[in-house]
Short mmCIF file of C-alpha atoms in Angstrom, two decimals:
data_model
loop_
_atom_site.label_atom_id
_atom_site.label_comp_id
_atom_site.label_asym_id
_atom_site.label_seq_id
_atom_site.Cartn_x
_atom_site.Cartn_y
_atom_site.Cartn_z
CA UNK X 1 29.41 8.10 -5.25
CA UNK X 2 31.78 5.20 -3.97
CA UNK X 3 31.75 1.04 -4.10
CA UNK X 4 32.13 1.14 0.21
CA UNK X 5 28.65 -1.14 1.20
CA UNK X 6 28.45 -0.12 5.01
CA UNK X 7 28.74 -3.35 7.12
CA UNK X 8 25.55 -3.55 9.43
CA UNK X 9 27.74 -2.62 12.48
CA UNK X 10 28.55 0.55 10.16
CA UNK X 11 25.87 1.95 9.34
CA UNK X 12 24.12 1.23 12.71
CA UNK X 13 27.08 3.24 14.67
CA UNK X 14 26.45 6.44 11.53
CA UNK X 15 22.59 6.72 12.24
CA UNK X 16 22.59 6.44 15.91
CA UNK X 17 24.99 9.54 15.31
CA UNK X 18 22.84 11.73 12.85
CA UNK X 19 20.02 10.84 14.74
CA UNK X 20 20.98 12.43 18.50
CA UNK X 21 19.43 15.93 17.66
CA UNK X 22 15.79 14.92 15.71
CA UNK X 23 13.60 17.99 14.73
CA UNK X 24 10.23 19.27 15.76
CA UNK X 25 8.13 16.28 14.10
CA UNK X 26 5.72 17.49 11.52
CA UNK X 27 3.56 15.76 8.02
CA UNK X 28 4.65 17.77 5.78
CA UNK X 29 4.48 16.19 2.39
CA UNK X 30 6.71 16.03 -0.75
CA UNK X 31 5.13 18.10 -3.72
CA UNK X 32 5.08 15.93 -7.05
CA UNK X 33 5.98 18.93 -8.66
CA UNK X 34 2.16 17.90 -11.35
CA UNK X 35 -1.07 19.00 -9.71
CA UNK X 36 -2.57 16.26 -11.33
CA UNK X 37 -0.30 13.40 -9.28
CA UNK X 38 -0.20 16.05 -5.96
CA UNK X 39 -4.31 16.55 -6.43
CA UNK X 40 -4.97 12.73 -6.53
CA UNK X 41 -2.84 11.80 -2.80
CA UNK X 42 -4.44 13.87 0.68
CA UNK X 43 -1.74 15.46 1.16
CA UNK X 44 -1.30 17.80 -2.26
CA UNK X 45 2.43 15.40 -2.52
CA UNK X 46 3.56 11.72 -0.84
CA UNK X 47 2.94 12.34 3.17
CA UNK X 48 6.82 11.65 5.51
CA UNK X 49 6.03 10.00 8.09
CA UNK X 50 4.84 7.04 6.10
CA UNK X 51 5.09 4.03 3.52
CA UNK X 52 5.22 4.50 -0.49
CA UNK X 53 5.36 2.04 -2.88
CA UNK X 54 6.51 1.67 -6.12
CA UNK X 55 5.14 -1.32 -8.49
CA UNK X 56 7.28 -1.65 -11.21
CA UNK X 57 7.02 -3.31 -15.48
CA UNK X 58 8.70 -6.55 -15.75
CA UNK X 59 12.67 -6.32 -16.80
CA UNK X 60 11.76 -1.91 -16.47
CA UNK X 61 13.82 0.55 -14.68
CA UNK X 62 11.99 3.29 -14.39
CA UNK X 63 10.23 3.33 -11.48
CA UNK X 64 13.72 3.06 -10.19
CA UNK X 65 14.10 6.37 -12.45
CA UNK X 66 10.99 8.39 -11.81
CA UNK X 67 11.98 7.89 -7.25
CA UNK X 68 14.66 9.39 -8.11
CA UNK X 69 13.24 12.21 -10.48
CA UNK X 70 10.94 12.60 -7.22
CA UNK X 71 13.83 12.23 -4.57
CA UNK X 72 15.06 14.64 -6.39
CA UNK X 73 12.99 17.37 -5.55
CA UNK X 74 13.78 16.75 -1.75
CA UNK X 75 15.19 19.61 0.64
CA UNK X 76 18.69 19.10 1.24
CA UNK X 77 20.17 16.25 3.28
CA UNK X 78 20.92 12.20 3.02
CA UNK X 79 19.75 9.47 1.23
CA UNK X 80 19.87 5.92 2.30
CA UNK X 81 19.05 3.51 -0.71
CA UNK X 82 18.98 -0.26 -0.10
CA UNK X 83 19.02 -2.64 -2.48
CA UNK X 84 18.26 -5.63 -1.52
CA UNK X 85 18.39 -8.61 -4.38
CA UNK X 86 18.00 -11.99 -4.49
CA UNK X 87 21.16 -14.75 -4.63
CA UNK X 88 20.93 -15.21 -7.95
CA UNK X 89 20.77 -11.60 -9.45
CA UNK X 90 23.76 -12.54 -12.33
CA UNK X 91 23.62 -8.67 -11.86
CA UNK X 92 26.00 -8.10 -9.12
CA UNK X 93 26.43 -5.49 -8.00
CA UNK X 94 25.58 -3.87 -11.36
CA UNK X 95 22.06 -2.64 -10.79
CA UNK X 96 22.88 -0.20 -7.86
CA UNK X 97 21.87 3.35 -8.78
CA UNK X 98 23.98 5.09 -11.65
CA UNK X 99 24.89 8.44 -10.94
CA UNK X 100 25.15 9.42 -14.61
CA UNK X 101 21.53 9.19 -14.94
CA UNK X 102 20.66 10.12 -11.24
CA UNK X 103 22.52 13.57 -12.23
CA UNK X 104 20.93 13.92 -15.28
CA UNK X 105 17.07 13.16 -12.52
CA UNK X 106 18.10 15.94 -10.11
CA UNK X 107 19.76 13.64 -8.49
CA UNK X 108 23.35 13.90 -6.37
CA UNK X 109 24.21 10.67 -5.99
CA UNK X 110 26.78 12.21 -3.86
CA UNK X 111 23.97 12.37 -1.22
CA UNK X 112 23.49 8.47 -0.90
CA UNK X 113 24.23 5.99 1.85
CA UNK X 114 24.36 2.32 -0.39
CA UNK X 115 23.79 -0.20 1.43
CA UNK X 116 23.36 -3.37 0.12
CA UNK X 117 22.09 -7.22 2.87
CA UNK X 118 22.58 -10.33 2.26
CA UNK X 119 19.43 -10.95 3.04
CA UNK X 120 15.66 -9.79 2.62
CA UNK X 121 15.22 -10.12 7.38
CA UNK X 122 18.89 -7.79 6.87
CA UNK X 123 16.71 -5.45 4.12
CA UNK X 124 13.97 -5.16 6.80
CA UNK X 125 16.28 -4.58 9.82
CA UNK X 126 18.01 -1.89 7.43
CA UNK X 127 14.27 0.21 6.33
CA UNK X 128 13.77 0.10 10.26
CA UNK X 129 15.96 1.58 11.83
CA UNK X 130 16.73 4.81 9.19
CA UNK X 131 13.36 5.02 9.40
CA UNK X 132 13.58 5.83 12.66
CA UNK X 133 16.15 8.69 11.78
CA UNK X 134 15.02 11.37 11.90
CA UNK X 135 18.48 13.42 10.05
CA UNK X 136 17.87 11.51 6.90
CA UNK X 137 16.02 12.76 4.07
CA UNK X 138 13.93 9.89 3.18
CA UNK X 139 15.56 6.05 3.21
CA UNK X 140 14.45 3.51 0.34
CA UNK X 141 14.19 -0.11 0.25
CA UNK X 142 14.85 -0.79 -3.88
CA UNK X 143 13.57 -3.84 -4.75
CA UNK X 144 11.79 -4.98 -0.63
CA UNK X 145 8.72 -7.33 -1.11
CA UNK X 146 8.38 -7.25 2.73
CA UNK X 147 5.15 -9.52 4.22
CA UNK X 148 1.87 -7.57 6.22
CA UNK X 149 3.34 -7.72 9.05
CA UNK X 150 6.47 -6.43 8.00
CA UNK X 151 5.09 -3.38 5.71
CA UNK X 152 4.30 -3.05 9.34
CA UNK X 153 6.16 -2.87 10.95
CA UNK X 154 7.77 0.02 7.98
CA UNK X 155 4.92 1.70 8.50
CA UNK X 156 5.66 2.42 12.06
CA UNK X 157 8.72 2.71 12.18
CA UNK X 158 8.46 5.74 9.65
CA UNK X 159 5.66 7.59 11.67
CA UNK X 160 7.84 7.15 14.83
CA UNK X 161 10.89 9.41 12.79
CA UNK X 162 8.97 11.01 10.33
CA UNK X 163 10.36 10.15 7.17
CA UNK X 164 9.90 9.12 3.60
CA UNK X 165 9.94 5.66 2.74
CA UNK X 166 9.70 4.64 -0.56
CA UNK X 167 9.59 1.12 -1.56
CA UNK X 168 9.80 -0.65 -5.13
CA UNK X 169 8.87 -3.85 -5.00
CA UNK X 170 9.36 -6.15 -6.91
CA UNK X 171 8.12 -6.64 -10.88
CA UNK X 172 4.67 -8.46 -9.81
CA UNK X 173 1.60 -8.70 -11.65
CA UNK X 174 -0.72 -9.43 -8.44
CA UNK X 175 1.56 -7.30 -6.12
CA UNK X 176 -0.41 -8.32 -2.88
CA UNK X 177 -2.35 -5.86 -0.37
CA UNK X 178 -1.19 -3.27 1.05
CA UNK X 179 -0.71 -0.34 4.37
CA UNK X 180 1.40 1.88 3.20
CA UNK X 181 0.16 5.40 2.49
CA UNK X 182 0.30 5.27 -0.96
CA UNK X 183 0.52 2.27 -4.25
CA UNK X 184 1.95 3.71 -8.18
CA UNK X 185 2.89 1.82 -11.17
CA UNK X 186 5.22 2.70 -13.46
CA UNK X 187 5.70 1.40 -16.54
CA UNK X 188 8.56 3.67 -19.52
CA UNK X 189 7.42 4.64 -22.75
CA UNK X 190 8.86 4.77 -25.79
CA UNK X 191 10.77 8.85 -26.46
CA UNK X 192 8.64 10.78 -28.29
CA UNK X 193 9.86 11.84 -31.27
CA UNK X 194 12.60 14.56 -31.36
CA UNK X 195 10.67 17.33 -32.03
CA UNK X 196 8.19 16.81 -28.80
CA UNK X 197 10.38 15.63 -26.07
CA UNK X 198 13.78 14.61 -27.29
CA UNK X 199 14.19 11.82 -26.12
CA UNK X 200 14.12 12.85 -21.75
CA UNK X 201 12.87 9.91 -19.86
CA UNK X 202 9.11 9.51 -19.71
CA UNK X 203 7.17 7.40 -18.12
CA UNK X 204 3.40 6.39 -18.06
CA UNK X 205 2.54 6.71 -13.77
CA UNK X 206 -0.69 5.50 -12.37
CA UNK X 207 -2.21 5.18 -8.82
CA UNK X 208 -2.65 2.40 -7.57
CA UNK X 209 -3.62 3.52 -4.53
CA UNK X 210 -4.43 6.47 -1.93
CA UNK X 211 -5.52 6.74 1.85
CA UNK X 212 -7.45 9.24 1.97
CA UNK X 213 -6.78 9.84 -1.63
CA UNK X 214 -7.62 13.80 -2.85
CA UNK X 215 -10.53 13.28 -4.80
CA UNK X 216 -8.95 15.40 -7.49
CA UNK X 217 -7.51 14.04 -10.70
CA UNK X 218 -8.96 10.43 -10.14
CA UNK X 219 -6.27 6.86 -10.29
CA UNK X 220 -4.33 8.35 -13.91
CA UNK X 221 -2.95 7.03 -15.90
CA UNK X 222 -1.13 9.95 -17.08
CA UNK X 223 2.41 10.09 -19.09
CA UNK X 224 4.54 11.84 -17.82
CA UNK X 225 8.27 13.59 -18.56
CA UNK X 226 10.76 14.36 -16.97
CA UNK X 227 12.00 18.51 -17.80
CA UNK X 228 15.78 18.58 -18.14
CA UNK X 229 15.71 22.14 -18.24
CA UNK X 230 13.61 23.09 -15.42
CA UNK X 231 14.91 19.44 -13.51
CA UNK X 232 10.84 18.70 -13.15
CA UNK X 233 7.90 16.08 -14.26
CA UNK X 234 6.11 18.11 -16.80
CA UNK X 235 2.46 16.32 -18.67
CA UNK X 236 4.31 14.80 -22.29
CA UNK X 237 2.73 15.95 -25.31
CA UNK X 238 -0.44 13.98 -26.64
CA UNK X 239 0.53 13.32 -29.87
CA UNK X 240 -1.16 15.36 -32.73
CA UNK X 241 -2.58 13.06 -34.15
CA UNK X 242 -3.99 11.50 -30.87
CA UNK X 243 -7.61 10.98 -29.53
CA UNK X 244 -9.30 14.12 -28.60
CA UNK X 245 -9.90 13.02 -24.50
CA UNK X 246 -5.64 13.18 -24.61
CA UNK X 247 -5.38 15.80 -25.79
CA UNK X 248 -7.64 17.70 -23.39
#
């Protein structure tokens, strides 16, 4: 990783160079690595050519970690990560993606192009331009909450660039309606006992919206954990004294 944050002009030039050769378009899907999650989606995964939203719990970085684990399954290529925070953010740059943490989730931080715009308008411009650049493996909007019109523009840009667009929304009790292909709610769970998950990242995952819907396994919630041996998501083991339904 690097502490250098590209300027808007430099980013525009870089995206232009990367996009000179555009591969053939095709609506492929990125598998989440779990059949229960993929079966709930019409495309069998997160479909390219559209936006996918992840709604975090308050004061919880679980959505960021979950998205990083998804990105680790992408084929080679750069990933643009656009981080937007209000000017009153006391953490400043300290809450940019953390390299060792990303590596633990299977994501090589050297793949990231980090951008931190000063305003929401700049963040939306960066995302829209990046989504049209088919040389990028994925585009992440972190802390970005676009309005209805702006989200529609992002969706159209993703369709034009056959891009995988991921939005980590600010924590909201009642998020506004969305035209994104999917919307997920992600919450961190307490680590299991050592004999179970060994302190691995663990999340509760709920599918709030899926355009088309696979209908194979409902909308959750699912308890998933990161397998740091196989570098993939898997279902968390139910507690031995838990409900029968959970075990099933």
